[in-house]
Amino acid sequence: MKFICVGRNYAAHAQELGNAVPAEPLLFIKPDTARLWGDVFHLPAFANQIHFECELVVQVKAPLKNATIEQASQALHTVSLGLDFTARDVQDELKAQGLPWEKAKAFDGSALVSTAALPAKADDHFNFSLHINGTQRQSGDSRLMLTPIPALLAYASRYFTILPEDYVFTGTPAGVGALTAGDVLEGFLDGQLFFKVQVAA
Ligand code: ZN
């Protein structure tokens, strides 16, 4: 199993970090060891600034390789809600040096996926939000994606075969920020609570 992730898929989020909106989806991968099991996220010792990124997460029901948008639409299976934990200080340093992002994005525990999922079809849309300590910090809607889900799956499948056990993270909306020990993160998908995670030192 792997996580296929896209960066800068919402214009307002690209702007808040001072990044250009990319001409093509910006992809990166997390390995299966990145999965956060349970409901406690431990702040890693190697970073000073861990950001939360709440994202819609997609699974497919059939393998996709060099898929067309139509084939990707047909293969769409479920949507769930996840967190792409990011060591932002590490990422900024890597970006400045033109180096790969893995240490900032693919570390152990950096990918949370809700256990619950909703069935998804290509023309569905989903809204979601992230609350921290009871205050809404992010809200998103799949209709605001720069690259919509079927096109994103088709594009990613040119490079990486997408298997039914894989999770595709579809990008985060604006509002990202740093976490501190004791924070409680609650993710809502279409108004329902899909995850609750505690941040610990
Ligand atoms: Zn992300």
GROMACS .gro file of C-alpha atoms and ligand atoms in nm:
model
  202
    1MET     CA    1   0.000   0.000   0.000
    2LYS     CA    2   0.113   0.353  -0.072
    3PHE     CA    3  -0.017   0.704  -0.040
    4ILE     CA    4  -0.021   0.916  -0.355
    5CYS     CA    5  -0.048   1.282  -0.265
    6VAL     CA    6  -0.091   1.606  -0.453
    7GLY     CA    7   0.043   1.944  -0.347
    8ARG     CA    8  -0.118   2.281  -0.423
    9ASN     CA    9  -0.453   2.155  -0.553
   10TYR     CA   10  -0.641   2.456  -0.412
   11ALA     CA   11  -0.540   2.805  -0.530
   12ALA     CA   12  -0.593   2.973  -0.191
   13HIS     CA   13  -0.359   2.725  -0.020
   14ALA     CA   14  -0.084   2.771  -0.281
   15GLN     CA   15  -0.110   3.146  -0.221
   16GLU     CA   16  -0.096   3.126   0.159
   17LEU     CA   17   0.244   2.951   0.140
   18GLY     CA   18   0.373   3.187  -0.128
   19ASN     CA   19   0.378   2.915  -0.395
   20ALA     CA   20   0.282   2.952  -0.760
   21VAL     CA   21  -0.021   2.754  -0.876
   22PRO     CA   22   0.141   2.466  -1.068
   23ALA     CA   23   0.069   2.406  -1.436
   24GLU     CA   24   0.042   2.031  -1.365
   25PRO     CA   25  -0.042   1.842  -1.044
   26LEU     CA   26   0.254   1.825  -0.806
   27LEU     CA   27   0.274   1.463  -0.687
   28PHE     CA   28   0.456   1.294  -0.405
   29ILE     CA   29   0.440   0.952  -0.238
   30LYS     CA   30   0.431   0.833   0.119
   31PRO     CA   31   0.517   0.469   0.200
   32ASP     CA   32   0.289   0.239   0.400
   33THR     CA   33   0.495   0.308   0.714
   34ALA     CA   34   0.365   0.667   0.704
   35ARG     CA   35   0.021   0.551   0.816
   36LEU     CA   36  -0.087   0.680   1.154
   37TRP     CA   37  -0.263   0.403   1.344
   38GLY     CA   38  -0.477   0.493   1.642
   39ASP     CA   39  -0.581   0.840   1.745
   40VAL     CA   40  -0.262   0.999   1.884
   41PHE     CA   41  -0.010   1.187   1.668
   42HIS     CA   42   0.333   1.227   1.829
   43LEU     CA   43   0.528   1.537   1.729
   44PRO     CA   44   0.854   1.406   1.576
   45ALA     CA   45   1.179   1.519   1.737
   46PHE     CA   46   1.342   1.620   1.406
   47ALA     CA   47   1.104   1.906   1.330
   48ASN     CA   48   1.015   2.233   1.497
   49GLN     CA   49   0.698   2.300   1.304
   50ILE     CA   50   0.443   2.032   1.216
   51HIS     CA   51   0.156   2.158   1.003
   52PHE     CA   52  -0.187   1.997   0.969
   53GLU     CA   53  -0.332   1.952   0.619
   54CYS     CA   54  -0.685   1.812   0.607
   55GLU     CA   55  -0.767   1.644   0.276
   56LEU     CA   56  -1.022   1.432   0.095
   57VAL     CA   57  -0.878   1.083   0.040
   58VAL     CA   58  -0.985   0.867  -0.251
   59GLN     CA   59  -0.974   0.494  -0.315
   60VAL     CA   60  -1.037   0.315  -0.643
   61LYS     CA   61  -1.203  -0.022  -0.700
   62ALA     CA   62  -0.982  -0.134  -0.990
   63PRO     CA   63  -0.614  -0.079  -1.073
   64LEU     CA   64  -0.545   0.230  -1.283
   65LYS     CA   65  -0.247   0.258  -1.517
   66ASN     CA   66  -0.235   0.523  -1.791
   67ALA     CA   67  -0.607   0.569  -1.731
   68THR     CA   68  -0.827   0.814  -1.917
   69ILE     CA   69  -1.044   1.051  -1.714
   70GLU     CA   70  -1.343   0.832  -1.806
   71GLN     CA   71  -1.170   0.517  -1.681
   72ALA     CA   72  -1.070   0.696  -1.361
   73SER     CA   73  -1.430   0.811  -1.311
   74GLN     CA   74  -1.553   0.453  -1.349
   75ALA     CA   75  -1.295   0.323  -1.100
   76LEU     CA   76  -1.373   0.579  -0.828
   77HIS     CA   77  -1.482   0.389  -0.519
   78THR     CA   78  -1.481   0.584  -0.191
   79VAL     CA   79  -1.394   0.916  -0.036
   80SER     CA   80  -1.270   0.943   0.319
   81LEU     CA   81  -1.097   1.216   0.518
   82GLY     CA   82  -0.731   1.237   0.610
   83LEU     CA   83  -0.449   1.443   0.748
   84ASP     CA   84  -0.123   1.499   0.563
   85PHE     CA   85   0.107   1.593   0.852
   86THR     CA   86   0.393   1.805   0.720
   87ALA     CA   87   0.722   1.906   0.882
   88ARG     CA   88   0.704   2.257   0.736
   89ASP     CA   89   1.040   2.380   0.861
   90VAL     CA   90   1.208   2.072   0.714
   91GLN     CA   91   1.015   2.112   0.388
   92ASP     CA   92   1.111   2.481   0.356
   93GLU     CA   93   1.477   2.388   0.392
   94LEU     CA   94   1.450   2.106   0.137
   95LYS     CA   95   1.262   2.329  -0.107
   96ALA     CA   96   1.524   2.603  -0.074
   97GLN     CA   97   1.792   2.349  -0.163
   98GLY     CA   98   1.591   2.189  -0.443
   99LEU     CA   99   1.587   1.854  -0.262
  100PRO     CA  100   1.312   1.587  -0.244
  101TRP     CA  101   1.042   1.627   0.022
  102GLU     CA  102   1.033   1.279   0.179
  103LYS     CA  103   1.180   1.376   0.516
  104ALA     CA  104   0.914   1.648   0.550
  105LYS     CA  105   0.617   1.454   0.411
  106ALA     CA  106   0.669   1.078   0.428
  107PHE     CA  107   0.788   1.021   0.783
  108ASP     CA  108   0.631   0.760   1.012
  109GLY     CA  109   0.282   0.861   1.126
  110SER     CA  110   0.248   1.141   0.871
  111ALA     CA  111  -0.069   1.005   0.706
  112LEU     CA  112  -0.399   0.967   0.884
  113VAL     CA  113  -0.699   0.820   0.700
  114SER     CA  114  -1.042   0.796   0.860
  115THR     CA  115  -1.171   0.442   0.902
  116ALA     CA  116  -1.512   0.546   0.768
  117ALA     CA  117  -1.560   0.630   0.400
  118LEU     CA  118  -1.842   0.743   0.173
  119PRO     CA  119  -1.922   0.585  -0.163
  120ALA     CA  120  -1.813   0.819  -0.441
  121LYS     CA  121  -1.904   0.875  -0.804
  122ALA     CA  122  -1.735   1.107  -1.049
  123ASP     CA  123  -2.000   1.379  -1.040
  124ASP     CA  124  -2.037   1.380  -0.659
  125HIS     CA  125  -1.895   1.666  -0.458
  126PHE     CA  126  -1.790   1.670  -0.097
  127ASN     CA  127  -1.732   1.937   0.164
  128PHE     CA  128  -1.511   1.896   0.464
  129SER     CA  129  -1.366   2.089   0.753
  130LEU     CA  130  -1.105   2.059   1.023
  131HIS     CA  131  -1.164   2.184   1.376
  132ILE     CA  132  -0.880   2.225   1.626
  133ASN     CA  133  -0.973   2.248   1.992
  134GLY     CA  134  -1.330   2.319   1.882
  135THR     CA  135  -1.249   2.602   1.637
  136GLN     CA  136  -1.284   2.560   1.261
  137ARG     CA  137  -0.944   2.610   1.095
  138GLN     CA  138  -0.992   2.469   0.745
  139SER     CA  139  -1.284   2.411   0.518
  140GLY     CA  140  -1.281   2.274   0.167
  141ASP     CA  141  -1.504   2.163  -0.116
  142SER     CA  142  -1.405   1.923  -0.390
  143ARG     CA  143  -1.549   2.164  -0.647
  144LEU     CA  144  -1.266   2.407  -0.567
  145MET     CA  145  -0.989   2.164  -0.664
  146LEU     CA  146  -0.762   2.292  -0.941
  147THR     CA  147  -0.744   1.935  -1.075
  148PRO     CA  148  -1.071   1.747  -1.006
  149ILE     CA  149  -1.053   1.393  -0.868
  150PRO     CA  150  -1.097   1.192  -1.194
  151ALA     CA  151  -0.839   1.405  -1.377
  152LEU     CA  152  -0.603   1.377  -1.081
  153LEU     CA  153  -0.631   0.996  -1.078
  154ALA     CA  154  -0.576   0.979  -1.454
  155TYR     CA  155  -0.270   1.204  -1.432
  156ALA     CA  156  -0.116   1.019  -1.137
  157SER     CA  157  -0.172   0.684  -1.311
  158ARG     CA  158   0.067   0.787  -1.588
  159TYR     CA  159   0.348   0.759  -1.334
  160PHE     CA  160   0.226   0.528  -1.059
  161THR     CA  161  -0.016   0.237  -1.089
  162ILE     CA  162  -0.300   0.315  -0.846
  163LEU     CA  163  -0.413  -0.001  -0.670
  164PRO     CA  164  -0.735  -0.053  -0.473
  165GLU     CA  165  -0.538  -0.064  -0.146
  166ASP     CA  166  -0.373   0.273  -0.216
  167TYR     CA  167  -0.492   0.605  -0.079
  168VAL     CA  168  -0.490   0.917  -0.293
  169PHE     CA  169  -0.467   1.241  -0.097
  170THR     CA  170  -0.623   1.518  -0.304
  171GLY     CA  171  -0.467   1.833  -0.157
  172THR     CA  172  -0.546   2.071   0.125
  173PRO     CA  173  -0.743   2.396   0.122
  174ALA     CA  174  -0.621   2.718   0.285
  175GLY     CA  175  -0.585   2.753   0.660
  176VAL     CA  176  -0.290   2.523   0.736
  177GLY     CA  177  -0.097   2.595   1.053
  178ALA     CA  178   0.131   2.457   1.322
  179LEU     CA  179   0.035   2.204   1.588
  180THR     CA  180   0.126   2.194   1.954
  181ALA     CA  181   0.105   1.911   2.204
  182GLY     CA  182  -0.243   1.883   2.348
  183ASP     CA  183  -0.426   1.995   2.033
  184VAL     CA  184  -0.735   1.795   1.942
  185LEU     CA  185  -0.811   1.767   1.570
  186GLU     CA  186  -1.158   1.678   1.448
  187GLY     CA  187  -1.233   1.620   1.080
  188PHE     CA  188  -1.582   1.652   0.936
  189LEU     CA  189  -1.688   1.515   0.597
  190ASP     CA  190  -2.028   1.627   0.471
  191GLY     CA  191  -2.106   1.742   0.824
  192GLN     CA  192  -2.021   1.414   1.001
  193LEU     CA  193  -1.726   1.352   1.232
  194PHE     CA  194  -1.479   1.124   1.050
  195PHE     CA  195  -1.175   1.143   1.276
  196LYS     CA  196  -1.061   1.276   1.610
  197VAL     CA  197  -0.687   1.285   1.679
  198GLN     CA  198  -0.489   1.411   1.975
  199VAL     CA  199  -0.144   1.568   1.935
  200ALA     CA  200   0.117   1.457   2.189
  201ALA     CA  201   0.482   1.545   2.250
  202ZN      ZN  202  -0.111   1.781   0.156
   0.00000   0.00000   0.00000
